[in-house]
Amino acid sequence: MKKKIISALLAAVMVFSLTACGGGSDKKSADGTCYNTYLDTDPTTMDPVKGNDTYSMGILRNIMEPLTRLEEDGDKQERKGAGAESWESNDDGTVWTFHLRDNKWSDGEPVTADDYVYGMKQTLDPEAGSPNAFYITCIKNGEAIYNGEKDVSELGVKAVDDKTLEITLEYSVPYFLSLTDTRAMYPVREDLVEKYGESYGANVESMVGCGPFKMTSWKRNSKIELEKNENYWDKDSVKLDKVNYQIVSDQTARFNSFDSGSLDYVACADKEWIGRFDKKDKVDVVEAPIPTVRYDFFNCQDKIFSNVNIRKAFTMAVNREDMCSVIYNDIHKPLYGWVPYSTSTGELGEYRAQVEEPLKSITEDPKELLLKGMQELGLGSDPSTLSITYTLSGTTEWTRTYATYCQQMWEKILGVKVELDFNEWGTFQSKTNNGEFQIAMMTWSIDYDDPMAMMEVFAGGSNMVPVFWQNEQYDSLVAQARKEMDEKTRVDLYKQAENILLADECVISPNVNECTHSYYYQYVKNYNKLASSTSGLKYVDTSAR
């Protein structure tokens, strides 16, 4: 087996699988070249305005065409035109003009500047309820519109003509181009949204794409199929004829499918299977840290977790080194900060190399913090009287093992009673968004390579992560960082904000920084190796199968 150790980030977008063409077979499918991949769970919606889960993002990156894409060139990245073939800004970077390509939607309709305008207006319209709005409040009047203070018609975006898009910002934004490939700035078809209403993005019939692929089938909790989009402007660069995602929540089933050749790729953190795959012929393994955080978050409106000392107690009771060893087989890294490793600030390099992880500054004993919080809430001094519910987004064997580990850890160290609440993803989202939880566990990945991608999640009470918390000082620091052009000053602002979020308020409990341990059959070429790359599966080639 050929082994590749890559010190850079691995693209989270490669977490997928397929069976329509025979994975390890030496013969090419009659349907042409295809890629066999998987999703852990079914996406909630393909509506880029309303969806915010990583599962739908992996699909959208392949069926939609953002203004730009961050593409790989060896070990480096370059921002290239996608929906836009060129762009320029005024001298102070507050007005950007994008010149669009001649691209078409998968149903043959032309992609116009109005489609991008409509997508951004929908994202910021409070009535649409987009969880992605916070990304683009930097657009002129964006924040006022999001807060209901101005009408969405006043947003600083306009179609100069069908092929010219103009975006006016409130201030210079050092990372603005990094926002142009987030779903907050995807084009959206107004006619289809009006036709399908609430069901837009919920099925194949209501969705058209304008990217390298088009979605042709979506069987809930079973599979999603994509085909090459012959109307795509750069279709000659697309080597795959089909991409079929199977929804496989059970990791053993995924491992067996990869081992038999039914999948072209699999991510693995199981020691036994790693040993097996490491010996497998014609397989490459890629190991790398990725900017993804596994974390717990607290409902700050809950009677018990409204208390910061109790939040700190549950956070510091986590033995992250032991968790990485016992649960993750030393694949992932312990994390004491919200911004993950390998996130860059620009010329100064990796943020974590510049800023110490805030949770390391909390030195109080977790049990003493709990007792202090109980006293402040008038709950006595007996932790065993507290019954805490831990809510999880899964029902798999791994999820149950992980939850039991946390349950025993908290009960042993803090002396509390912990009940486990297992849910399918849709139910989990509904519960957490409605505040029907105390502690919950989730995973978060950056959408663009800057600490702001993590910091603004909690700014302005956005509840992108539903912690139901807001802090004016935190908001002010993030607002300053958004428009600070000096990198060193911006890093200091990030540092202060992260300390408020964790060391002072402890709204969340980051536990693990994910590292990939992924396997690919060697006939899979041109997959992304950098996590911030946004070309998706556009260049993947399995013709050597």
XYZ file of C-alpha atoms in Angstrom:
545
model
C 0.000 0.000 0.000
C 1.205 3.466 -0.894
C 0.931 5.860 2.052
C 0.605 9.642 1.878
C 1.111 11.744 5.011
C -0.161 15.251 4.357
C 0.500 17.969 6.916
C -2.097 20.287 5.427
C -5.860 20.133 5.855
C -7.945 17.447 4.221
C -11.154 18.426 2.530
C -14.204 17.556 4.571
C -16.086 17.540 1.295
C -14.701 14.096 0.525
C -16.816 12.409 3.188
C -19.033 10.514 0.717
C -19.845 7.076 -1.040
C -21.496 5.106 -3.948
C -22.475 1.733 -5.387
C -23.741 2.289 -8.944
C -20.304 1.578 -10.368
C -18.187 -1.202 -8.940
C -15.727 0.372 -6.486
C -12.685 -1.864 -6.652
C -13.495 -3.418 -9.980
C -11.003 -3.163 -12.819
C -13.852 -2.580 -15.281
C -15.412 0.759 -16.037
C -19.158 1.038 -15.455
C -21.467 1.043 -18.450
C -22.736 4.338 -17.072
C -19.292 5.894 -17.463
C -16.927 7.074 -14.740
C -18.419 7.482 -11.301
C -17.408 8.087 -7.732
C -18.661 5.929 -4.870
C -19.099 7.891 -1.686
C -21.317 8.324 1.392
C -22.937 10.646 3.880
C -23.289 9.809 7.561
C -26.864 11.076 7.609
C -29.497 12.550 5.332
C -29.299 16.312 4.658
C -32.188 18.361 6.002
C -32.656 20.497 2.881
C -30.869 21.505 -0.306
C -32.144 25.064 0.018
C -28.869 27.028 0.438
C -30.765 29.763 2.273
C -32.290 27.550 4.960
C -29.765 24.726 5.282
C -26.626 24.890 7.415
C -25.519 21.287 7.906
C -22.299 19.895 6.450
C -24.159 17.072 4.698
C -26.131 19.375 2.403
C -23.054 21.580 1.930
C -21.165 18.654 0.427
C -23.916 18.223 -2.164
C -24.451 21.929 -2.824
C -20.762 22.468 -3.506
C -21.156 20.107 -6.451
C -24.520 21.160 -7.862
C -24.230 24.940 -7.397
C -21.779 27.471 -8.830
C -20.586 30.184 -6.438
C -18.990 33.373 -7.711
C -15.498 31.996 -6.989
C -13.902 28.776 -5.811
C -10.737 28.181 -3.808
C -8.894 25.576 -5.878
C -5.771 23.538 -5.196
C -2.496 23.853 -7.035
C -0.204 21.269 -5.495
C 0.181 22.158 -1.816
C -1.127 25.685 -2.412
C -4.491 27.226 -3.128
C -5.641 29.858 -5.573
C -8.958 31.693 -5.720
C -10.349 31.290 -9.216
C -13.393 32.490 -11.026
C -16.381 30.172 -11.017
C -19.745 31.823 -11.710
C -17.748 35.027 -12.178
C -14.970 35.098 -14.746
C -13.467 38.298 -13.325
C -13.983 40.905 -10.615
C -12.574 44.162 -9.311
C -13.122 46.553 -6.416
C -12.821 50.269 -5.825
C -9.749 51.654 -4.044
C -10.992 51.104 -0.476
C -12.509 47.671 -1.161
C -16.087 48.674 -0.353
C -17.596 48.191 -3.821
C -17.044 44.943 -5.721
C -18.073 44.258 -9.301
C -18.328 40.681 -10.599
C -18.548 39.884 -14.305
C -20.469 36.634 -14.762
C -19.773 33.849 -17.217
C -22.263 32.503 -19.717
C -23.497 29.686 -17.482
C -26.816 27.844 -17.420
C -28.961 26.108 -14.850
C -29.434 22.389 -15.331
C -32.883 23.053 -16.877
C -31.310 25.244 -19.562
C -32.230 28.657 -18.122
C -29.380 31.211 -18.083
C -27.750 32.095 -14.752
C -28.083 35.836 -14.232
C -26.862 38.436 -11.768
C -30.435 38.611 -10.453
C -30.098 34.992 -9.242
C -27.160 35.954 -7.028
C -28.950 39.102 -5.849
C -32.053 37.113 -4.931
C -30.006 34.490 -3.042
C -28.301 37.129 -0.894
C -31.538 39.006 -0.239
C -33.263 35.796 0.820
C -30.365 34.960 3.124
C -30.650 38.297 4.942
C -34.439 38.579 4.900
C -35.585 37.920 8.509
C -38.753 36.268 7.203
C -36.673 33.593 5.470
C -35.011 32.676 8.764
C -31.659 31.792 7.210
C -29.043 30.499 9.668
C -26.363 31.752 7.254
C -27.279 35.440 7.369
C -24.454 36.390 9.720
C -21.886 35.643 7.012
C -22.927 38.599 4.858
C -24.132 41.263 7.293
C -21.042 43.144 6.071
C -22.986 44.012 2.913
C -24.390 47.550 3.058
C -27.535 47.623 5.242
C -27.165 43.875 5.821
C -27.203 44.027 9.604
C -30.079 46.514 9.714
C -32.105 44.288 7.380
C -31.326 41.187 9.428
C -32.456 43.019 12.570
C -35.701 44.107 10.890
C -34.722 47.782 10.862
C -34.644 48.164 7.071
C -36.382 46.529 4.142
C -34.505 43.867 2.201
C -34.845 45.998 -0.939
C -32.208 48.324 0.575
C -29.486 45.627 0.594
C -26.306 46.807 -1.141
C -26.478 44.327 -4.017
C -27.724 44.984 -7.540
C -27.726 43.488 -10.990
C -26.220 46.162 -13.248
C -27.257 43.904 -16.132
C -27.717 40.142 -16.611
C -23.960 39.503 -16.441
C -22.778 42.207 -14.017
C -23.216 41.993 -10.247
C -22.329 44.875 -7.933
C -21.938 44.417 -4.160
C -21.452 47.375 -1.834
C -20.092 46.725 1.666
C -20.536 48.687 4.886
C -16.750 48.770 5.290
C -13.599 47.158 3.919
C -13.609 43.430 4.748
C -10.166 41.753 4.592
C -11.614 38.304 3.901
C -14.544 39.290 1.654
C -13.560 37.111 -1.326
C -13.548 34.119 1.042
C -17.289 34.675 1.529
C -18.064 34.423 -2.170
C -18.081 30.631 -2.157
C -20.183 30.203 0.985
C -23.823 29.231 0.615
C -24.813 32.694 1.888
C -23.870 34.018 -1.565
C -25.125 31.166 -3.762
C -27.489 31.985 -6.622
C -31.131 31.036 -6.032
C -33.967 30.774 -8.571
C -36.797 33.050 -7.466
C -39.334 31.402 -9.786
C -38.747 27.996 -8.195
C -38.881 29.326 -4.635
C -42.232 30.955 -5.431
C -43.491 27.811 -7.166
C -42.556 25.283 -4.474
C -42.687 27.428 -1.333
C -41.704 25.530 1.821
C -40.919 22.391 -0.171
C -38.184 24.130 -2.181
C -34.966 22.171 -1.682
C -36.734 19.239 -0.049
C -36.731 16.999 -3.140
C -35.244 16.607 -6.604
C -38.288 18.062 -8.349
C -37.867 21.458 -6.687
C -34.114 21.774 -7.244
C -32.037 22.822 -10.225
C -28.307 23.364 -10.085
C -25.795 25.398 -12.045
C -22.610 23.608 -10.957
C -20.551 20.702 -12.304
C -23.298 18.193 -11.444
C -27.078 18.026 -11.210
C -29.069 16.071 -8.645
C -31.120 13.334 -10.304
C -32.329 11.265 -7.348
C -32.866 11.701 -3.606
C -34.332 8.812 -1.685
C -34.584 9.934 1.924
C -32.266 8.084 4.316
C -31.076 5.918 1.430
C -29.128 7.622 -1.368
C -28.538 10.755 -3.413
C -27.441 10.553 -7.044
C -25.745 13.223 -9.122
C -24.967 13.301 -12.834
C -22.674 15.493 -14.877
C -24.367 18.768 -15.789
C -24.055 19.131 -19.545
C -25.188 22.775 -19.287
C -22.260 23.679 -17.020
C -19.892 26.298 -18.456
C -16.778 24.202 -17.685
C -18.196 20.758 -18.377
C -15.026 19.646 -20.186
C -13.118 19.799 -16.874
C -15.604 17.439 -15.201
C -14.370 13.850 -15.502
C -17.085 12.030 -13.562
C -20.348 11.020 -15.201
C -22.041 10.090 -11.936
C -21.675 10.614 -8.208
C -23.820 8.453 -5.958
C -23.985 9.148 -2.244
C -25.342 6.446 0.006
C -26.659 7.433 3.416
C -24.767 5.079 5.747
C -24.923 5.897 9.445
C -23.363 2.632 10.626
C -19.577 2.823 10.462
C -19.077 -0.949 10.305
C -21.253 -1.036 7.203
C -19.087 1.699 5.676
C -15.876 -0.145 6.491
C -17.164 -3.388 5.022
C -18.326 -1.595 1.879
C -14.917 -0.005 1.360
C -13.136 -3.273 2.091
C -15.227 -5.060 -0.539
C -14.640 -2.314 -3.099
C -18.166 -0.894 -3.103
C -16.915 2.464 -1.863
C -14.042 4.441 -3.350
C -13.272 6.242 -0.100
C -13.774 5.879 3.636
C -12.743 7.811 6.744
C -11.702 5.610 9.638
C -10.898 6.128 13.314
C -11.296 2.514 14.436
C -7.995 0.922 15.495
C -8.886 -2.557 14.244
C -10.017 -1.361 10.826
C -7.047 0.997 10.499
C -4.748 -1.967 10.959
C -6.669 -3.835 8.297
C -6.807 -0.996 5.759
C -3.129 -0.119 6.269
C -2.275 -3.538 4.829
C -4.693 -3.304 1.939
C -3.231 -3.223 -1.594
C -3.819 -0.388 -4.067
C -5.037 1.962 -1.381
C -3.669 5.356 -0.298
C -4.070 6.663 3.231
C -4.178 10.383 3.952
C -3.577 11.658 7.475
C -4.055 15.318 8.361
C -5.586 17.726 10.868
C -8.737 19.423 9.593
C -10.419 22.617 10.849
C -13.351 20.819 12.433
C -14.288 20.953 16.118
C -16.310 18.391 18.063
C -17.877 20.242 20.944
C -20.632 20.410 23.536
C -22.840 23.465 23.792
C -25.028 24.691 26.616
C -28.541 26.110 26.683
C -27.818 29.361 28.510
C -31.561 29.903 29.055
C -31.835 26.675 30.990
C -32.221 27.181 34.751
C -29.095 25.200 35.592
C -26.854 26.137 32.660
C -27.649 29.815 32.909
C -24.917 29.723 35.565
C -21.399 30.222 34.196
C -19.703 28.228 36.980
C -21.844 25.189 36.225
C -20.990 25.536 32.527
C -17.316 25.727 33.461
C -17.660 22.682 35.718
C -19.032 20.488 32.920
C -16.454 21.865 30.487
C -13.432 21.292 32.715
C -14.633 17.866 33.852
C -13.845 16.629 30.339
C -10.486 14.870 30.152
C -9.750 15.647 26.519
C -6.547 13.629 26.336
C -8.322 10.543 27.697
C -11.269 11.122 25.345
C -8.955 11.247 22.336
C -7.258 8.049 23.436
C -10.284 5.991 24.515
C -12.948 7.197 22.082
C -10.910 8.318 19.076
C -7.942 5.918 19.202
C -5.500 8.834 19.185
C -6.639 9.875 15.700
C -7.939 13.306 16.788
C -6.303 16.009 18.930
C -7.518 17.466 22.250
C -8.688 21.059 21.846
C -9.025 23.829 24.450
C -10.001 26.634 22.064
C -12.854 27.355 19.672
C -10.695 28.136 16.623
C -9.304 24.833 15.312
C -5.733 24.072 14.343
C -4.519 24.943 10.827
C -6.812 27.974 10.612
C -4.768 30.808 9.131
C -4.900 34.533 9.846
C -2.945 35.399 6.688
C 0.728 36.276 6.508
C 1.254 35.606 10.230
C 0.257 31.989 9.716
C -1.725 29.623 11.930
C -3.909 31.254 14.562
C -3.334 28.592 17.223
C 0.421 29.114 16.947
C -0.154 32.748 17.888
C -2.885 32.456 20.538
C -2.999 30.113 23.537
C -6.149 28.035 23.935
C -8.421 29.868 26.438
C -9.666 26.871 28.433
C -6.111 26.226 29.600
C -6.435 29.336 31.773
C -9.236 27.786 33.869
C -7.512 26.086 36.797
C -10.346 25.664 39.330
C -11.449 22.176 40.331
C -14.568 21.158 38.338
C -16.397 19.885 41.441
C -15.744 23.143 43.306
C -17.028 25.118 40.312
C -20.196 23.024 40.316
C -20.799 23.513 44.039
C -20.213 27.260 43.676
C -22.738 27.435 40.852
C -25.305 25.403 42.780
C -24.941 27.765 45.735
C -25.438 30.791 43.473
C -28.636 29.244 42.121
C -29.896 28.163 45.537
C -29.711 24.470 44.620
C -28.034 23.263 47.805
C -24.756 21.390 48.014
C -25.601 17.859 46.898
C -24.686 17.305 43.200
C -26.587 14.005 43.147
C -29.819 16.005 43.262
C -29.041 17.379 39.808
C -30.361 15.385 36.857
C -28.853 16.569 33.582
C -29.925 15.555 30.067
C -27.273 15.152 27.362
C -28.773 15.411 23.851
C -27.075 13.731 20.884
C -27.666 13.723 17.127
C -27.449 10.010 16.465
C -28.603 6.570 17.491
C -25.646 4.525 16.237
C -23.534 2.190 18.328
C -20.639 4.670 18.241
C -22.873 7.517 19.444
C -24.119 5.387 22.321
C -20.570 4.411 23.278
C -19.453 8.040 23.197
C -22.464 9.238 25.188
C -21.991 6.557 27.840
C -18.352 7.576 28.190
C -19.383 11.217 28.801
C -22.176 10.162 31.135
C -19.809 8.137 33.319
C -17.175 10.883 33.206
C -19.541 13.606 34.439
C -21.179 11.375 37.025
C -17.803 10.299 38.443
C -16.117 13.720 38.517
C -19.097 15.928 39.332
C -21.398 13.517 41.163
C -24.448 14.457 39.074
C -26.966 12.189 37.353
C -26.854 12.282 33.557
C -29.629 11.035 31.279
C -28.909 10.381 27.600
C -31.207 11.600 24.833
C -30.545 10.036 21.400
C -32.135 11.532 18.274
C -32.063 11.390 14.518
C -30.506 14.509 12.983
C -33.764 16.254 12.081
C -35.218 15.767 15.559
C -31.958 16.907 17.147
C -31.992 20.125 15.132
C -35.599 20.795 16.048
C -34.964 20.241 19.764
C -31.820 22.350 19.968
C -33.183 25.175 17.816
C -36.253 25.332 20.063
C -34.179 25.292 23.257
C -35.470 21.878 24.334
C -32.134 20.686 25.726
C -29.534 21.326 28.436
C -26.238 20.069 26.944
C -25.857 18.891 23.365
C -23.011 17.664 21.205
C -22.261 18.769 17.647
C -19.468 19.191 15.097
C -18.528 22.485 13.444
C -16.294 23.099 10.414
C -15.083 26.443 9.102
C -16.641 27.663 5.861
C -13.645 29.830 4.974
C -10.050 29.998 6.149
C -10.082 32.742 8.769
C -10.842 32.709 12.532
C -13.822 34.951 11.771
C -15.568 31.874 10.357
C -15.677 30.568 13.933
C -16.019 33.825 15.863
C -19.037 35.262 14.084
C -21.067 32.128 14.804
C -21.859 33.610 18.225
C -21.955 37.313 17.330
C -25.112 39.356 17.660
C -27.100 36.525 19.213
C -27.216 34.754 15.834
C -27.845 31.367 17.477
C -26.202 29.621 14.539
C -25.285 27.350 17.418
C -28.385 27.668 19.629
C -26.781 28.625 22.951
C -29.205 31.541 23.493
C -26.426 33.846 24.638
C -25.266 37.298 23.674
C -22.468 39.499 24.985
C -22.065 43.142 23.958
C -18.304 43.165 24.457
C -17.917 40.005 22.378
C -20.106 41.509 19.647
C -18.034 44.691 19.659
C -14.740 42.814 19.325
C -16.035 40.706 16.449
C -17.437 43.804 14.742
C -14.046 45.514 15.012
C -12.231 42.435 13.704
C -14.527 42.252 10.660
C -13.162 45.498 9.290
C -9.647 45.602 10.788
C -7.156 45.455 7.920
C -4.032 45.151 10.108
C -3.529 41.423 10.687
C -1.736 41.675 14.031
C -4.460 43.905 15.469
C -7.130 41.598 14.076
C -5.522 38.575 15.770
C -5.552 40.419 19.104
C -9.257 41.166 18.675
C -9.913 37.489 17.934
C -7.957 36.540 21.052
C -10.004 38.815 23.288
C -13.279 37.548 21.814
C -12.303 33.879 22.166
C -11.373 34.458 25.806
C -14.828 35.911 26.491
C -16.522 33.002 24.733
C -14.599 30.335 26.658
C -12.515 31.490 29.628
C -15.042 34.063 30.832
C -18.473 32.805 29.743
C -17.812 29.165 28.772
C -20.776 29.048 26.434
C -19.406 25.990 24.649
C -17.012 23.181 25.450
C -14.671 22.430 22.512
C -13.278 18.947 23.079
C -11.623 17.575 19.969
C -9.939 18.907 16.835
C -10.629 16.396 14.092
C -7.801 14.817 12.160
C -8.567 12.734 9.137
C -7.417 9.181 8.621
C -8.882 8.479 5.219
C -8.452 5.780 2.609
C -8.821 6.052 -1.169
C -8.414 3.451 -3.858
C -5.477 4.525 -5.989
C -7.587 4.924 -9.116
C -9.229 7.973 -7.472
C -7.323 11.028 -8.695
C -7.490 14.786 -8.112
C -9.457 14.783 -4.857
C -9.018 17.772 -2.555
C -6.363 17.549 0.119
C -6.930 20.940 1.723
C -9.996 21.404 3.883
C -10.664 24.961 2.781
C -10.706 24.013 -0.910
C -14.135 24.511 -2.443
C -13.939 22.820 -5.838
C -15.810 19.798 -4.489
C -15.714 16.803 -6.802
C -15.347 18.888 -9.960
C -11.897 17.548 -10.852
C -12.101 14.041 -9.355
C -11.264 11.354 -11.897
C -11.841 7.608 -11.568
C -11.180 6.695 -15.208
C -8.221 4.552 -14.099
C -10.576 2.235 -12.198
